[in-house]
Amino acid sequence: MQSLRIIFTFVLMNNIGPHSTLKGYRKAEIIYDMTYYFCEKYLRKGDRTIDQMVQAARSGKQNIIEGMAVGETSKEMLLKLLYVAKGSLQELLADYQDYLRVRNLRQWESNSLEVEAMRRLGKEHDDSGYFLSLAESRNDEVIANMVIVLIHQADVLIERYYNWHYNKFLEQGGFREKLTRERLAHRQNE
Protein backbone atom coordinates (compact mmCIF):
# COMPACT_ATOMS: atom_id res chain seq x y z
CA MET A 1 0.00 0.00 0.00
CA GLN A 2 2.83 2.39 0.87
CA SER A 3 4.49 1.84 -2.54
CA LEU A 4 1.21 2.63 -4.34
CA ARG A 5 0.94 5.85 -2.34
CA ILE A 6 4.52 6.74 -3.31
CA ILE A 7 3.81 6.08 -6.98
CA PHE A 8 0.56 8.07 -6.84
CA THR A 9 2.34 10.97 -5.12
CA PHE A 10 5.12 10.82 -7.71
CA VAL A 11 2.58 10.90 -10.53
CA LEU A 12 0.82 13.92 -9.05
CA MET A 13 4.07 15.77 -8.28
CA ASN A 14 5.29 15.28 -11.83
CA ASN A 15 1.96 16.27 -13.35
CA ILE A 16 1.71 13.04 -15.34
CA GLY A 17 -1.84 12.80 -16.58
CA PRO A 18 -3.61 10.64 -19.10
CA HIS A 19 -1.92 10.59 -22.49
CA SER A 20 -5.09 11.92 -24.08
CA THR A 21 -4.57 15.29 -22.40
CA LEU A 22 -1.33 15.87 -24.32
CA LYS A 23 -1.68 18.02 -27.41
CA GLY A 24 1.09 16.03 -29.08
CA TYR A 25 -0.83 12.80 -28.52
CA ARG A 26 -4.09 14.26 -29.82
CA LYS A 27 -2.23 15.47 -32.90
CA ALA A 28 -0.71 12.00 -33.38
CA GLU A 29 -4.17 10.47 -33.10
CA ILE A 30 -5.47 12.81 -35.82
CA ILE A 31 -2.48 11.89 -37.99
CA TYR A 32 -3.22 8.18 -37.53
CA ASP A 33 -6.91 8.60 -38.41
CA MET A 34 -6.14 10.80 -41.41
CA THR A 35 -3.47 8.35 -42.62
CA TYR A 36 -5.83 5.41 -42.33
CA TYR A 37 -8.44 7.34 -44.33
CA PHE A 38 -5.87 8.46 -46.90
CA CYS A 39 -4.46 4.97 -47.45
CA GLU A 40 -7.90 3.38 -47.74
CA LYS A 41 -9.01 5.96 -50.28
CA TYR A 42 -5.92 6.64 -52.41
CA LEU A 43 -3.63 3.61 -52.30
CA ARG A 44 -4.32 0.31 -54.06
CA LYS A 45 -5.16 -2.74 -52.00
CA GLY A 46 -2.08 -4.90 -51.59
CA ASP A 47 0.32 -1.93 -51.79
CA ARG A 48 2.92 -2.43 -49.04
CA THR A 49 2.99 1.33 -48.56
CA ILE A 50 -0.42 1.10 -46.88
CA ASP A 51 0.90 -1.08 -44.07
CA GLN A 52 4.04 0.99 -43.71
CA MET A 53 2.22 4.32 -43.53
CA VAL A 54 -0.50 3.09 -41.19
CA GLN A 55 2.06 1.38 -38.93
CA ALA A 56 4.29 4.48 -38.83
CA ALA A 57 1.27 6.61 -37.89
CA ARG A 58 0.21 4.04 -35.29
CA SER A 59 3.72 3.86 -33.86
CA GLY A 60 3.80 7.63 -33.46
CA LYS A 61 0.61 7.50 -31.42
CA GLN A 62 1.24 4.28 -29.49
CA ASN A 63 4.75 5.17 -28.37
CA ILE A 64 3.41 8.29 -26.69
CA ILE A 65 0.91 6.10 -24.82
CA GLU A 66 3.58 3.60 -23.82
CA GLY A 67 5.98 6.36 -22.83
CA MET A 68 3.36 7.91 -20.58
CA ALA A 69 2.62 4.54 -19.00
CA VAL A 70 6.24 3.67 -18.20
CA GLY A 71 7.20 7.28 -17.51
CA GLU A 72 5.90 6.94 -13.98
CA THR A 73 8.78 4.64 -13.12
CA SER A 74 11.32 5.24 -15.90
CA LYS A 75 12.01 8.70 -17.26
CA GLU A 76 14.74 7.16 -19.42
CA MET A 77 12.21 4.90 -21.15
CA LEU A 78 9.73 7.76 -21.49
CA LEU A 79 12.37 9.86 -23.25
CA LYS A 80 13.35 6.98 -25.54
CA LEU A 81 9.75 6.25 -26.50
CA LEU A 82 9.04 9.90 -27.24
CA TYR A 83 11.94 9.84 -29.69
CA VAL A 84 10.63 6.60 -31.21
CA ALA A 85 7.30 8.39 -31.70
CA LYS A 86 9.10 11.30 -33.37
CA GLY A 87 11.06 8.91 -35.58
CA SER A 88 7.91 7.11 -36.68
CA LEU A 89 6.23 10.37 -37.58
CA GLN A 90 9.32 11.45 -39.53
CA GLU A 91 9.13 8.18 -41.47
CA LEU A 92 5.48 8.91 -42.22
CA LEU A 93 6.36 12.46 -43.28
CA ALA A 94 8.79 11.06 -45.86
CA ASP A 95 6.06 8.72 -47.14
CA TYR A 96 3.68 11.62 -47.73
CA GLN A 97 6.42 13.68 -49.36
CA ASP A 98 7.29 10.71 -51.60
CA TYR A 99 3.62 10.26 -52.49
CA LEU A 100 3.44 13.86 -53.70
CA ARG A 101 6.83 13.81 -55.45
CA VAL A 102 6.40 10.60 -57.47
CA ARG A 103 2.95 11.72 -58.64
CA ASN A 104 4.15 15.21 -59.56
CA LEU A 105 1.77 16.75 -57.04
CA ARG A 106 2.55 20.00 -55.28
CA GLN A 107 3.87 20.04 -51.73
CA TRP A 108 2.89 23.26 -50.05
CA GLU A 109 5.76 25.64 -49.43
CA SER A 110 6.40 26.36 -45.74
CA ASN A 111 5.37 30.01 -46.10
CA SER A 112 2.35 29.44 -48.36
CA LEU A 113 -1.17 30.59 -47.53
CA GLU A 114 -2.29 26.96 -47.40
CA VAL A 115 0.30 26.05 -44.77
CA GLU A 116 -0.58 29.12 -42.68
CA ALA A 117 -4.28 28.25 -42.85
CA MET A 118 -3.62 24.61 -41.95
CA ARG A 119 -1.35 25.62 -39.06
CA ARG A 120 -4.20 27.74 -37.69
CA LEU A 121 -6.66 24.87 -38.04
CA GLY A 122 -4.18 22.53 -36.35
CA LYS A 123 -3.90 24.89 -33.39
CA GLU A 124 -7.65 25.49 -33.12
CA HIS A 125 -8.90 21.91 -33.49
CA ASP A 126 -7.72 18.73 -31.84
CA ASP A 127 -10.26 16.12 -32.83
CA SER A 128 -10.08 13.70 -35.72
CA GLY A 129 -13.70 14.15 -36.69
CA TYR A 130 -13.09 17.75 -37.68
CA PHE A 131 -10.17 16.92 -39.95
CA LEU A 132 -11.80 13.81 -41.41
CA SER A 133 -14.83 15.89 -42.37
CA LEU A 134 -12.51 18.30 -44.17
CA ALA A 135 -10.74 15.40 -45.89
CA GLU A 136 -13.99 14.05 -47.35
CA SER A 137 -14.21 17.05 -49.69
CA ARG A 138 -10.49 17.28 -50.53
CA ASN A 139 -8.30 15.45 -53.03
CA ASP A 140 -5.20 13.38 -52.29
CA GLU A 141 -2.81 16.29 -52.81
CA VAL A 142 -4.58 18.47 -50.26
CA ILE A 143 -5.00 15.67 -47.70
CA ALA A 144 -1.33 14.68 -47.95
CA ASN A 145 -0.33 18.31 -47.41
CA MET A 146 -2.73 18.65 -44.48
CA VAL A 147 -1.14 15.64 -42.79
CA ILE A 148 2.36 16.96 -43.50
CA VAL A 149 1.51 20.16 -41.61
CA LEU A 150 0.00 18.14 -38.74
CA ILE A 151 3.14 15.99 -38.55
CA HIS A 152 5.31 19.10 -38.25
CA GLN A 153 3.05 20.38 -35.46
CA ALA A 154 3.13 17.03 -33.63
CA ASP A 155 6.92 16.94 -33.94
CA VAL A 156 7.24 20.34 -32.25
CA LEU A 157 4.83 19.35 -29.47
CA ILE A 158 6.57 16.04 -28.80
CA GLU A 159 9.95 17.78 -28.77
CA ARG A 160 8.67 20.27 -26.18
CA TYR A 161 7.30 17.44 -24.07
CA TYR A 162 10.62 15.59 -24.37
CA ASN A 163 12.59 18.68 -23.32
CA TRP A 164 10.28 19.32 -20.36
CA HIS A 165 10.74 15.77 -19.05
CA TYR A 166 14.46 15.80 -19.78
CA ASN A 167 14.95 19.00 -17.78
CA LYS A 168 12.73 17.69 -14.99
CA PHE A 169 14.87 14.54 -14.88
CA LEU A 170 18.05 16.64 -14.66
CA GLU A 171 16.59 18.68 -11.79
CA GLN A 172 14.90 15.95 -9.77
CA GLY A 173 16.36 12.67 -10.93
CA GLY A 174 14.38 9.59 -11.70
CA PHE A 175 12.03 7.28 -9.87
CA ARG A 176 14.81 5.30 -8.15
CA GLU A 177 16.43 8.46 -6.86
CA LYS A 178 13.09 9.66 -5.52
CA LEU A 179 12.46 6.34 -3.78
CA THR A 180 15.96 6.42 -2.28
CA ARG A 181 15.39 9.95 -0.94
CA GLU A 182 12.06 8.92 0.54
CA ARG A 183 13.53 5.73 2.05
CA LEU A 184 16.37 7.73 3.67
CA ALA A 185 13.90 10.32 4.96
CA HIS A 186 11.74 7.52 6.35
CA ARG A 187 14.74 5.98 8.15
CA GLN A 188 15.64 9.35 9.67
CA ASN A 189 12.09 9.77 10.96
CA GLU A 190 12.07 6.36 12.68
PDB file of C-alpha atoms in Angstrom:
ATOM      1  CA  MET A   1       0.000   0.000   0.000  1.00  0.00           C
ATOM      2  CA  GLN A   2       2.835   2.391   0.867  1.00  0.00           C
ATOM      3  CA  SER A   3       4.489   1.839  -2.543  1.00  0.00           C
ATOM      4  CA  LEU A   4       1.207   2.633  -4.344  1.00  0.00           C
ATOM      5  CA  ARG A   5       0.941   5.848  -2.345  1.00  0.00           C
ATOM      6  CA  ILE A   6       4.521   6.737  -3.309  1.00  0.00           C
ATOM      7  CA  ILE A   7       3.812   6.081  -6.984  1.00  0.00           C
ATOM      8  CA  PHE A   8       0.565   8.069  -6.843  1.00  0.00           C
ATOM      9  CA  THR A   9       2.338  10.975  -5.123  1.00  0.00           C
ATOM     10  CA  PHE A  10       5.124  10.820  -7.709  1.00  0.00           C
ATOM     11  CA  VAL A  11       2.577  10.904 -10.534  1.00  0.00           C
ATOM     12  CA  LEU A  12       0.816  13.923  -9.051  1.00  0.00           C
ATOM     13  CA  MET A  13       4.067  15.773  -8.285  1.00  0.00           C
ATOM     14  CA  ASN A  14       5.286  15.282 -11.828  1.00  0.00           C
ATOM     15  CA  ASN A  15       1.960  16.270 -13.348  1.00  0.00           C
ATOM     16  CA  ILE A  16       1.706  13.043 -15.340  1.00  0.00           C
ATOM     17  CA  GLY A  17      -1.836  12.800 -16.576  1.00  0.00           C
ATOM     18  CA  PRO A  18      -3.612  10.642 -19.098  1.00  0.00           C
ATOM     19  CA  HIS A  19      -1.924  10.590 -22.486  1.00  0.00           C
ATOM     20  CA  SER A  20      -5.091  11.919 -24.082  1.00  0.00           C
ATOM     21  CA  THR A  21      -4.572  15.289 -22.398  1.00  0.00           C
ATOM     22  CA  LEU A  22      -1.332  15.868 -24.318  1.00  0.00           C
ATOM     23  CA  LYS A  23      -1.684  18.022 -27.407  1.00  0.00           C
ATOM     24  CA  GLY A  24       1.085  16.029 -29.082  1.00  0.00           C
ATOM     25  CA  TYR A  25      -0.833  12.803 -28.522  1.00  0.00           C
ATOM     26  CA  ARG A  26      -4.089  14.261 -29.816  1.00  0.00           C
ATOM     27  CA  LYS A  27      -2.225  15.471 -32.897  1.00  0.00           C
ATOM     28  CA  ALA A  28      -0.706  11.999 -33.381  1.00  0.00           C
ATOM     29  CA  GLU A  29      -4.174  10.471 -33.097  1.00  0.00           C
ATOM     30  CA  ILE A  30      -5.475  12.808 -35.819  1.00  0.00           C
ATOM     31  CA  ILE A  31      -2.479  11.892 -37.987  1.00  0.00           C
ATOM     32  CA  TYR A  32      -3.224   8.184 -37.529  1.00  0.00           C
ATOM     33  CA  ASP A  33      -6.905   8.599 -38.406  1.00  0.00           C
ATOM     34  CA  MET A  34      -6.140  10.804 -41.414  1.00  0.00           C
ATOM     35  CA  THR A  35      -3.470   8.352 -42.623  1.00  0.00           C
ATOM     36  CA  TYR A  36      -5.828   5.405 -42.329  1.00  0.00           C
ATOM     37  CA  TYR A  37      -8.442   7.341 -44.328  1.00  0.00           C
ATOM     38  CA  PHE A  38      -5.874   8.461 -46.902  1.00  0.00           C
ATOM     39  CA  CYS A  39      -4.460   4.971 -47.450  1.00  0.00           C
ATOM     40  CA  GLU A  40      -7.904   3.378 -47.745  1.00  0.00           C
ATOM     41  CA  LYS A  41      -9.009   5.962 -50.279  1.00  0.00           C
ATOM     42  CA  TYR A  42      -5.924   6.636 -52.406  1.00  0.00           C
ATOM     43  CA  LEU A  43      -3.625   3.613 -52.301  1.00  0.00           C
ATOM     44  CA  ARG A  44      -4.324   0.310 -54.065  1.00  0.00           C
ATOM     45  CA  LYS A  45      -5.161  -2.737 -51.998  1.00  0.00           C
ATOM     46  CA  GLY A  46      -2.076  -4.903 -51.588  1.00  0.00           C
ATOM     47  CA  ASP A  47       0.318  -1.935 -51.786  1.00  0.00           C
ATOM     48  CA  ARG A  48       2.919  -2.431 -49.043  1.00  0.00           C
ATOM     49  CA  THR A  49       2.988   1.331 -48.559  1.00  0.00           C
ATOM     50  CA  ILE A  50      -0.425   1.100 -46.881  1.00  0.00           C
ATOM     51  CA  ASP A  51       0.898  -1.084 -44.072  1.00  0.00           C
ATOM     52  CA  GLN A  52       4.042   0.989 -43.711  1.00  0.00           C
ATOM     53  CA  MET A  53       2.222   4.320 -43.535  1.00  0.00           C
ATOM     54  CA  VAL A  54      -0.499   3.085 -41.187  1.00  0.00           C
ATOM     55  CA  GLN A  55       2.061   1.382 -38.930  1.00  0.00           C
ATOM     56  CA  ALA A  56       4.289   4.483 -38.828  1.00  0.00           C
ATOM     57  CA  ALA A  57       1.270   6.609 -37.885  1.00  0.00           C
ATOM     58  CA  ARG A  58       0.206   4.036 -35.291  1.00  0.00           C
ATOM     59  CA  SER A  59       3.720   3.857 -33.855  1.00  0.00           C
ATOM     60  CA  GLY A  60       3.799   7.630 -33.462  1.00  0.00           C
ATOM     61  CA  LYS A  61       0.613   7.502 -31.421  1.00  0.00           C
ATOM     62  CA  GLN A  62       1.235   4.283 -29.493  1.00  0.00           C
ATOM     63  CA  ASN A  63       4.755   5.171 -28.369  1.00  0.00           C
ATOM     64  CA  ILE A  64       3.409   8.290 -26.688  1.00  0.00           C
ATOM     65  CA  ILE A  65       0.907   6.102 -24.821  1.00  0.00           C
ATOM     66  CA  GLU A  66       3.584   3.595 -23.822  1.00  0.00           C
ATOM     67  CA  GLY A  67       5.982   6.356 -22.831  1.00  0.00           C
ATOM     68  CA  MET A  68       3.360   7.907 -20.576  1.00  0.00           C
ATOM     69  CA  ALA A  69       2.616   4.536 -18.997  1.00  0.00           C
ATOM     70  CA  VAL A  70       6.239   3.670 -18.196  1.00  0.00           C
ATOM     71  CA  GLY A  71       7.202   7.279 -17.511  1.00  0.00           C
ATOM     72  CA  GLU A  72       5.899   6.937 -13.982  1.00  0.00           C
ATOM     73  CA  THR A  73       8.777   4.636 -13.124  1.00  0.00           C
ATOM     74  CA  SER A  74      11.316   5.238 -15.899  1.00  0.00           C
ATOM     75  CA  LYS A  75      12.011   8.699 -17.260  1.00  0.00           C
ATOM     76  CA  GLU A  76      14.737   7.165 -19.424  1.00  0.00           C
ATOM     77  CA  MET A  77      12.211   4.896 -21.148  1.00  0.00           C
ATOM     78  CA  LEU A  78       9.734   7.764 -21.493  1.00  0.00           C
ATOM     79  CA  LEU A  79      12.368   9.861 -23.245  1.00  0.00           C
ATOM     80  CA  LYS A  80      13.348   6.975 -25.536  1.00  0.00           C
ATOM     81  CA  LEU A  81       9.748   6.248 -26.495  1.00  0.00           C
ATOM     82  CA  LEU A  82       9.040   9.897 -27.245  1.00  0.00           C
ATOM     83  CA  TYR A  83      11.940   9.835 -29.690  1.00  0.00           C
ATOM     84  CA  VAL A  84      10.627   6.596 -31.214  1.00  0.00           C
ATOM     85  CA  ALA A  85       7.296   8.393 -31.705  1.00  0.00           C
ATOM     86  CA  LYS A  86       9.101  11.304 -33.371  1.00  0.00           C
ATOM     87  CA  GLY A  87      11.056   8.913 -35.583  1.00  0.00           C
ATOM     88  CA  SER A  88       7.908   7.105 -36.678  1.00  0.00           C
ATOM     89  CA  LEU A  89       6.226  10.374 -37.582  1.00  0.00           C
ATOM     90  CA  GLN A  90       9.322  11.449 -39.533  1.00  0.00           C
ATOM     91  CA  GLU A  91       9.131   8.184 -41.473  1.00  0.00           C
ATOM     92  CA  LEU A  92       5.475   8.908 -42.217  1.00  0.00           C
ATOM     93  CA  LEU A  93       6.360  12.458 -43.276  1.00  0.00           C
ATOM     94  CA  ALA A  94       8.785  11.065 -45.856  1.00  0.00           C
ATOM     95  CA  ASP A  95       6.058   8.715 -47.136  1.00  0.00           C
ATOM     96  CA  TYR A  96       3.677  11.624 -47.729  1.00  0.00           C
ATOM     97  CA  GLN A  97       6.425  13.681 -49.358  1.00  0.00           C
ATOM     98  CA  ASP A  98       7.294  10.708 -51.601  1.00  0.00           C
ATOM     99  CA  TYR A  99       3.624  10.264 -52.495  1.00  0.00           C
ATOM    100  CA  LEU A 100       3.440  13.861 -53.697  1.00  0.00           C
ATOM    101  CA  ARG A 101       6.833  13.809 -55.446  1.00  0.00           C
ATOM    102  CA  VAL A 102       6.398  10.605 -57.470  1.00  0.00           C
ATOM    103  CA  ARG A 103       2.955  11.716 -58.645  1.00  0.00           C
ATOM    104  CA  ASN A 104       4.148  15.214 -59.558  1.00  0.00           C
ATOM    105  CA  LEU A 105       1.770  16.748 -57.042  1.00  0.00           C
ATOM    106  CA  ARG A 106       2.551  19.999 -55.279  1.00  0.00           C
ATOM    107  CA  GLN A 107       3.870  20.035 -51.728  1.00  0.00           C
ATOM    108  CA  TRP A 108       2.887  23.258 -50.048  1.00  0.00           C
ATOM    109  CA  GLU A 109       5.763  25.640 -49.429  1.00  0.00           C
ATOM    110  CA  SER A 110       6.401  26.357 -45.739  1.00  0.00           C
ATOM    111  CA  ASN A 111       5.375  30.008 -46.095  1.00  0.00           C
ATOM    112  CA  SER A 112       2.347  29.438 -48.361  1.00  0.00           C
ATOM    113  CA  LEU A 113      -1.165  30.594 -47.525  1.00  0.00           C
ATOM    114  CA  GLU A 114      -2.285  26.957 -47.400  1.00  0.00           C
ATOM    115  CA  VAL A 115       0.302  26.053 -44.765  1.00  0.00           C
ATOM    116  CA  GLU A 116      -0.575  29.115 -42.684  1.00  0.00           C
ATOM    117  CA  ALA A 117      -4.285  28.249 -42.848  1.00  0.00           C
ATOM    118  CA  MET A 118      -3.617  24.614 -41.947  1.00  0.00           C
ATOM    119  CA  ARG A 119      -1.354  25.622 -39.059  1.00  0.00           C
ATOM    120  CA  ARG A 120      -4.197  27.740 -37.687  1.00  0.00           C
ATOM    121  CA  LEU A 121      -6.658  24.868 -38.041  1.00  0.00           C
ATOM    122  CA  GLY A 122      -4.183  22.533 -36.353  1.00  0.00           C
ATOM    123  CA  LYS A 123      -3.902  24.889 -33.386  1.00  0.00           C
ATOM    124  CA  GLU A 124      -7.652  25.489 -33.119  1.00  0.00           C
ATOM    125  CA  HIS A 125      -8.900  21.906 -33.487  1.00  0.00           C
ATOM    126  CA  ASP A 126      -7.717  18.727 -31.835  1.00  0.00           C
ATOM    127  CA  ASP A 127     -10.264  16.123 -32.827  1.00  0.00           C
ATOM    128  CA  SER A 128     -10.080  13.701 -35.720  1.00  0.00           C
ATOM    129  CA  GLY A 129     -13.703  14.147 -36.690  1.00  0.00           C
ATOM    130  CA  TYR A 130     -13.087  17.750 -37.683  1.00  0.00           C
ATOM    131  CA  PHE A 131     -10.166  16.920 -39.954  1.00  0.00           C
ATOM    132  CA  LEU A 132     -11.804  13.810 -41.411  1.00  0.00           C
ATOM    133  CA  SER A 133     -14.833  15.885 -42.375  1.00  0.00           C
ATOM    134  CA  LEU A 134     -12.505  18.300 -44.174  1.00  0.00           C
ATOM    135  CA  ALA A 135     -10.741  15.399 -45.887  1.00  0.00           C
ATOM    136  CA  GLU A 136     -13.988  14.052 -47.345  1.00  0.00           C
ATOM    137  CA  SER A 137     -14.213  17.050 -49.690  1.00  0.00           C
ATOM    138  CA  ARG A 138     -10.490  17.285 -50.531  1.00  0.00           C
ATOM    139  CA  ASN A 139      -8.295  15.454 -53.028  1.00  0.00           C
ATOM    140  CA  ASP A 140      -5.203  13.382 -52.292  1.00  0.00           C
ATOM    141  CA  GLU A 141      -2.808  16.291 -52.807  1.00  0.00           C
ATOM    142  CA  VAL A 142      -4.577  18.471 -50.257  1.00  0.00           C
ATOM    143  CA  ILE A 143      -5.003  15.673 -47.704  1.00  0.00           C
ATOM    144  CA  ALA A 144      -1.329  14.683 -47.947  1.00  0.00           C
ATOM    145  CA  ASN A 145      -0.328  18.310 -47.406  1.00  0.00           C
ATOM    146  CA  MET A 146      -2.729  18.647 -44.482  1.00  0.00           C
ATOM    147  CA  VAL A 147      -1.136  15.643 -42.786  1.00  0.00           C
ATOM    148  CA  ILE A 148       2.361  16.959 -43.504  1.00  0.00           C
ATOM    149  CA  VAL A 149       1.509  20.155 -41.614  1.00  0.00           C
ATOM    150  CA  LEU A 150       0.000  18.137 -38.738  1.00  0.00           C
ATOM    151  CA  ILE A 151       3.139  15.991 -38.551  1.00  0.00           C
ATOM    152  CA  HIS A 152       5.306  19.096 -38.248  1.00  0.00           C
ATOM    153  CA  GLN A 153       3.051  20.378 -35.461  1.00  0.00           C
ATOM    154  CA  ALA A 154       3.135  17.034 -33.633  1.00  0.00           C
ATOM    155  CA  ASP A 155       6.917  16.945 -33.940  1.00  0.00           C
ATOM    156  CA  VAL A 156       7.244  20.337 -32.250  1.00  0.00           C
ATOM    157  CA  LEU A 157       4.832  19.349 -29.470  1.00  0.00           C
ATOM    158  CA  ILE A 158       6.570  16.035 -28.799  1.00  0.00           C
ATOM    159  CA  GLU A 159       9.952  17.783 -28.773  1.00  0.00           C
ATOM    160  CA  ARG A 160       8.672  20.265 -26.179  1.00  0.00           C
ATOM    161  CA  TYR A 161       7.302  17.441 -24.073  1.00  0.00           C
ATOM    162  CA  TYR A 162      10.620  15.588 -24.375  1.00  0.00           C
ATOM    163  CA  ASN A 163      12.591  18.682 -23.322  1.00  0.00           C
ATOM    164  CA  TRP A 164      10.281  19.324 -20.363  1.00  0.00           C
ATOM    165  CA  HIS A 165      10.736  15.772 -19.046  1.00  0.00           C
ATOM    166  CA  TYR A 166      14.460  15.803 -19.782  1.00  0.00           C
ATOM    167  CA  ASN A 167      14.948  19.002 -17.776  1.00  0.00           C
ATOM    168  CA  LYS A 168      12.732  17.690 -14.985  1.00  0.00           C
ATOM    169  CA  PHE A 169      14.867  14.542 -14.882  1.00  0.00           C
ATOM    170  CA  LEU A 170      18.049  16.641 -14.659  1.00  0.00           C
ATOM    171  CA  GLU A 171      16.586  18.681 -11.787  1.00  0.00           C
ATOM    172  CA  GLN A 172      14.900  15.951  -9.766  1.00  0.00           C
ATOM    173  CA  GLY A 173      16.356  12.666 -10.926  1.00  0.00           C
ATOM    174  CA  GLY A 174      14.379   9.587 -11.699  1.00  0.00           C
ATOM    175  CA  PHE A 175      12.032   7.284  -9.870  1.00  0.00           C
ATOM    176  CA  ARG A 176      14.807   5.304  -8.146  1.00  0.00           C
ATOM    177  CA  GLU A 177      16.430   8.462  -6.856  1.00  0.00           C
ATOM    178  CA  LYS A 178      13.085   9.658  -5.520  1.00  0.00           C
ATOM    179  CA  LEU A 179      12.458   6.337  -3.777  1.00  0.00           C
ATOM    180  CA  THR A 180      15.961   6.418  -2.280  1.00  0.00           C
ATOM    181  CA  ARG A 181      15.394   9.954  -0.942  1.00  0.00           C
ATOM    182  CA  GLU A 182      12.060   8.919   0.541  1.00  0.00           C
ATOM    183  CA  ARG A 183      13.534   5.734   2.049  1.00  0.00           C
ATOM    184  CA  LEU A 184      16.366   7.732   3.667  1.00  0.00           C
ATOM    185  CA  ALA A 185      13.897  10.316   4.960  1.00  0.00           C
ATOM    186  CA  HIS A 186      11.736   7.517   6.346  1.00  0.00           C
ATOM    187  CA  ARG A 187      14.739   5.983   8.146  1.00  0.00           C
ATOM    188  CA  GLN A 188      15.645   9.352   9.668  1.00  0.00           C
ATOM    189  CA  ASN A 189      12.094   9.771  10.955  1.00  0.00           C
ATOM    190  CA  GLU A 190      12.065   6.362  12.676  1.00  0.00           C
TER     191      GLU A 190
END
